[in-house]
CSV table of C-alpha atoms in Angstrom, one decimal:
chain,number,residue,atom,x,y,z
P,259,UNK,CA,-6.0,-11.2,3.5
P,260,UNK,CA,-8.4,-14.1,4.3
P,261,UNK,CA,-12.0,-13.1,4.7
P,262,UNK,CA,-14.3,-14.9,7.0
P,263,UNK,CA,-18.1,-14.9,6.4
P,264,UNK,CA,-20.9,-16.5,8.4
P,265,UNK,CA,-24.4,-17.5,7.5
P,266,UNK,CA,-27.2,-17.0,8.3
P,267,UNK,CA,-26.9,-13.7,10.0
P,268,UNK,CA,-29.9,-14.7,12.2
P,269,UNK,CA,-31.3,-18.1,12.8
P,270,UNK,CA,-34.7,-18.4,14.4
P,271,UNK,CA,-35.3,-21.8,16.0
P,272,UNK,CA,-37.3,-23.4,18.8
P,273,UNK,CA,-35.9,-25.2,21.9
P,274,UNK,CA,-35.2,-28.8,21.0
P,275,UNK,CA,-34.5,-28.1,17.4
P,276,UNK,CA,-31.2,-28.7,15.6
P,277,UNK,CA,-29.2,-25.6,14.6
P,278,UNK,CA,-26.6,-25.5,11.9
P,279,UNK,CA,-24.4,-22.5,11.5
P,280,UNK,CA,-21.9,-22.0,8.7
P,281,UNK,CA,-18.6,-20.3,8.4
P,282,UNK,CA,-16.7,-19.8,5.2
P,283,UNK,CA,-13.1,-18.7,4.5
P,284,UNK,CA,-12.1,-17.0,1.3
P,285,UNK,CA,-9.2,-19.4,0.9
P,286,UNK,CA,-8.1,-22.6,2.6
P,287,UNK,CA,-7.3,-22.2,6.3
P,288,UNK,CA,-6.8,-26.0,7.0
P,289,UNK,CA,-8.5,-26.6,10.3
P,290,UNK,CA,-7.6,-23.3,11.9
P,291,UNK,CA,-11.1,-22.3,12.8
P,292,UNK,CA,-12.6,-21.9,16.3
P,293,UNK,CA,-16.2,-21.2,17.4
P,294,UNK,CA,-17.3,-18.9,20.2
P,295,UNK,CA,-20.6,-18.2,21.9
P,296,UNK,CA,-21.3,-14.8,23.3
P,297,UNK,CA,-24.2,-13.6,25.4
P,298,UNK,CA,-25.1,-9.9,26.0
P,299,UNK,CA,-22.7,-8.3,28.5
P,300,UNK,CA,-20.4,-11.3,28.6
P,301,UNK,CA,-17.0,-12.2,27.2
P,302,UNK,CA,-17.0,-14.8,24.4
P,303,UNK,CA,-16.8,-18.4,25.4
P,304,UNK,CA,-14.7,-20.9,23.4
P,305,UNK,CA,-16.8,-23.8,22.2
P,306,UNK,CA,-14.7,-25.5,19.5
P,307,UNK,CA,-11.0,-25.4,18.6
P,308,UNK,CA,-9.2,-26.7,15.5
P,309,UNK,CA,-12.6,-26.9,13.7
P,310,UNK,CA,-13.9,-29.9,15.6
P,311,UNK,CA,-12.3,-30.2,19.1
P,312,UNK,CA,-14.7,-29.4,21.8
P,313,UNK,CA,-13.3,-27.2,24.5
P,314,UNK,CA,-13.2,-28.1,28.1
P,315,UNK,CA,-16.7,-28.3,29.8
P,316,UNK,CA,-18.6,-27.7,26.6
P,317,UNK,CA,-21.7,-29.9,26.3
P,318,UNK,CA,-21.8,-32.7,23.8
P,319,UNK,CA,-24.7,-31.1,21.9
P,320,UNK,CA,-22.1,-28.7,20.4
P,321,UNK,CA,-20.1,-30.1,17.5
P,322,UNK,CA,-17.9,-28.7,14.8
P,323,UNK,CA,-16.9,-30.0,11.4
P,324,UNK,CA,-15.2,-28.9,8.2
P,325,UNK,CA,-11.8,-28.1,6.8
P,326,UNK,CA,-10.4,-26.0,4.1
P,327,UNK,CA,-12.9,-23.3,3.4
P,328,UNK,CA,-16.2,-24.6,4.8
P,329,UNK,CA,-17.0,-25.1,8.4
P,330,UNK,CA,-20.1,-25.9,10.4
P,331,UNK,CA,-21.1,-25.6,14.1
P,332,UNK,CA,-24.1,-27.8,15.0
P,333,UNK,CA,-26.2,-27.6,18.1
P,334,UNK,CA,-28.0,-30.9,18.1
P,335,UNK,CA,-30.9,-29.9,20.4
P,336,UNK,CA,-31.2,-26.2,21.3
P,337,UNK,CA,-31.5,-25.5,25.0
P,338,UNK,CA,-32.8,-22.2,26.4
P,339,UNK,CA,-29.2,-21.1,27.4
P,340,UNK,CA,-28.0,-21.6,23.8
P,341,UNK,CA,-29.8,-18.6,22.4
P,342,UNK,CA,-26.9,-16.2,21.9
P,343,UNK,CA,-24.5,-14.9,19.3
P,344,UNK,CA,-21.9,-17.3,17.7
P,345,UNK,CA,-18.7,-16.2,16.0
P,346,UNK,CA,-16.2,-18.3,14.1
P,347,UNK,CA,-12.5,-17.2,14.3
P,348,UNK,CA,-9.6,-17.9,12.0
P,349,UNK,CA,-6.3,-18.2,13.9
P,350,UNK,CA,-3.9,-19.2,11.2
P,351,UNK,CA,-2.0,-15.9,11.2
P,352,UNK,CA,-0.3,-16.4,14.6
P,353,UNK,CA,-0.6,-14.6,16.9
P,354,UNK,CA,-3.3,-12.6,15.0
P,355,UNK,CA,-6.8,-13.8,14.4
P,356,UNK,CA,-9.9,-12.6,12.7
P,357,UNK,CA,-13.5,-13.2,13.5
P,358,UNK,CA,-16.5,-13.7,11.3
P,359,UNK,CA,-19.4,-11.3,11.6
P,360,UNK,CA,-21.5,-13.7,13.7
P,361,UNK,CA,-24.8,-15.5,13.7
P,362,UNK,CA,-27.5,-14.6,16.1
P,363,UNK,CA,-29.5,-17.6,17.3
P,364,UNK,CA,-32.9,-16.4,18.6
P,365,UNK,CA,-36.1,-18.0,19.8
P,366,UNK,CA,-38.7,-18.6,17.1
T,221,UNK,CA,-6.3,-18.7,36.0
T,222,UNK,CA,-7.7,-15.3,35.6
T,223,UNK,CA,-7.5,-12.1,33.6
T,224,UNK,CA,-8.8,-9.1,35.5
T,225,UNK,CA,-9.5,-6.0,33.6
T,226,UNK,CA,-9.6,-2.4,34.8
T,227,UNK,CA,-12.9,-0.6,35.3
T,228,UNK,CA,-15.1,1.4,32.9
T,229,UNK,CA,-13.8,4.7,31.6
T,230,UNK,CA,-15.6,7.9,30.4
T,231,UNK,CA,-13.3,10.2,28.6
T,232,UNK,CA,-13.4,13.2,26.2
T,233,UNK,CA,-12.1,13.3,22.6
T,234,UNK,CA,-8.4,14.0,22.5
T,235,UNK,CA,-7.7,12.7,26.0
T,236,UNK,CA,-5.3,9.8,26.6
T,237,UNK,CA,-6.2,6.5,28.2
T,238,UNK,CA,-4.5,3.3,29.4
T,239,UNK,CA,-6.5,0.3,30.4
T,240,UNK,CA,-5.1,-2.8,32.0
T,241,UNK,CA,-5.4,-6.6,32.1
T,242,UNK,CA,-3.9,-8.4,35.1
T,243,UNK,CA,-3.0,-12.0,34.8
T,244,UNK,CA,-2.9,-14.5,37.6
T,245,UNK,CA,-2.7,-18.3,38.1
T,246,UNK,CA,-0.4,-19.1,35.2
T,247,UNK,CA,3.0,-18.3,33.7
T,248,UNK,CA,2.3,-14.8,32.4
T,249,UNK,CA,5.5,-14.5,30.4
T,250,UNK,CA,5.0,-17.4,28.1
T,251,UNK,CA,1.5,-16.8,26.7
T,252,UNK,CA,0.5,-14.2,24.1
T,253,UNK,CA,-2.1,-11.7,25.3
T,254,UNK,CA,-4.4,-10.2,22.7
T,255,UNK,CA,-6.8,-7.3,22.7
T,256,UNK,CA,-10.2,-7.4,21.1
T,257,UNK,CA,-12.5,-4.5,20.4
T,258,UNK,CA,-16.3,-4.8,20.3
T,259,UNK,CA,-18.1,-1.7,19.3
T,260,UNK,CA,-21.7,-1.3,20.6
T,261,UNK,CA,-23.9,-3.9,19.0
T,262,UNK,CA,-21.2,-5.1,16.7
T,263,UNK,CA,-18.8,-8.0,16.2
T,264,UNK,CA,-15.3,-8.7,17.5
T,265,UNK,CA,-12.1,-7.3,16.1
T,266,UNK,CA,-8.5,-8.3,16.9
T,267,UNK,CA,-6.4,-5.3,17.6
T,268,UNK,CA,-3.0,-6.7,18.5
T,269,UNK,CA,-1.1,-9.1,20.7
T,270,UNK,CA,1.9,-9.0,22.9
T,271,UNK,CA,4.3,-11.7,24.2
T,272,UNK,CA,5.3,-10.6,27.6
T,273,UNK,CA,8.6,-12.4,27.9
T,274,UNK,CA,10.2,-10.2,25.2
T,275,UNK,CA,7.5,-7.7,24.5
T,276,UNK,CA,7.2,-8.8,20.9
T,277,UNK,CA,4.1,-7.1,19.7
T,278,UNK,CA,1.9,-7.6,16.6
T,279,UNK,CA,-0.8,-5.2,15.5
T,280,UNK,CA,-3.7,-5.6,13.2
T,281,UNK,CA,-3.2,-3.1,10.2
T,282,UNK,CA,-6.5,-1.6,11.2
T,283,UNK,CA,-5.1,-0.5,14.6
T,284,UNK,CA,-1.4,0.0,13.9
T,285,UNK,CA,-0.5,3.5,15.0
T,286,UNK,CA,-3.8,4.1,16.8
T,287,UNK,CA,-3.1,2.2,19.9
T,288,UNK,CA,0.0,0.9,21.9
T,289,UNK,CA,0.1,-2.5,23.6
T,290,UNK,CA,2.5,-2.8,26.5
T,291,UNK,CA,3.4,-5.4,29.2
T,292,UNK,CA,4.7,-5.3,32.7
T,293,UNK,CA,4.9,-7.7,35.5
T,294,UNK,CA,1.8,-9.8,35.1
T,295,UNK,CA,-0.1,-7.0,33.5
T,296,UNK,CA,-0.7,-5.9,29.9
T,297,UNK,CA,-2.0,-2.5,28.8
T,298,UNK,CA,-3.8,-1.0,25.9
T,299,UNK,CA,-3.0,2.7,25.5
T,300,UNK,CA,-4.4,5.6,23.4
T,301,UNK,CA,-2.7,9.0,23.1
T,302,UNK,CA,-5.7,10.8,21.7
T,303,UNK,CA,-9.1,9.2,21.9
T,304,UNK,CA,-11.9,9.6,19.3
T,305,UNK,CA,-15.6,9.1,19.7
T,306,UNK,CA,-15.2,6.1,17.5
T,307,UNK,CA,-13.1,4.4,20.2
T,308,UNK,CA,-16.3,4.0,22.2
T,309,UNK,CA,-16.4,0.2,22.7
T,310,UNK,CA,-15.8,-2.7,25.1
T,311,UNK,CA,-12.3,-4.0,25.0
T,312,UNK,CA,-11.4,-7.5,26.0
T,313,UNK,CA,-8.0,-9.1,26.7
T,314,UNK,CA,-7.6,-12.8,25.8
T,315,UNK,CA,-4.8,-15.3,26.4
T,316,UNK,CA,-3.4,-17.1,23.3
T,317,UNK,CA,-5.2,-17.8,20.0
T,318,UNK,CA,-7.7,-19.2,20.0
T,319,UNK,CA,-8.2,-18.2,23.6
T,320,UNK,CA,-10.3,-19.9,26.2
T,321,UNK,CA,-9.3,-17.4,28.9
T,322,UNK,CA,-10.8,-13.9,28.5
T,323,UNK,CA,-11.1,-10.9,30.7
T,324,UNK,CA,-14.6,-9.6,31.5
T,325,UNK,CA,-14.1,-6.5,29.3
T,326,UNK,CA,-13.5,-2.8,29.9
T,327,UNK,CA,-16.1,-0.4,28.5
T,328,UNK,CA,-14.7,2.9,27.2
T,329,UNK,CA,-17.0,5.8,26.4
T,330,UNK,CA,-15.6,8.7,24.6
T,331,UNK,CA,-18.0,11.7,24.4
T,332,UNK,CA,-17.7,15.4,24.6
């Protein structure tokens, strides 16, 4: 079973700062990683598909990179609406998928 | 395109429950629908998925035998025969993997 981990668990940052979130797989998953944002009381929102493809209507400040076992979600300049929880998801075991434990981005 | 989930439920341990996710605006039969659990204050867990055209169903080992996933005309269901307090959570349905289309979630509270 492929294990997905994320770091840090919490990232404290100020509006306008750059945020870098990491996702690691216990073995190579190619590019089968997606990133989601979730706010309290809301369903997750797909940000990035196939490690680096921005989903529809996602702002340009969100970007994804990586392949194999190491992946990164970068928010180039944090906006107030970006303070939320972020999950990476491995979808290589179609139709199943597994989430990482998440990173909470909060206001410093 | 929409996934509309049924309303919140409050049940007692040992009771049965069936929650629903109704699809509209796309070809329901040709897209997998998955169910995801989120326990209070916790992360997201894939429970299982169903392909409505032929009802092919896959379960996470963690949920196999604990829940049943079904599909009917434009609606998928998540069913328990005997709830436990640990089933208290919000349950989401999601189309495909990775899915951009999610339901808003159904909160289930199991308490005596």
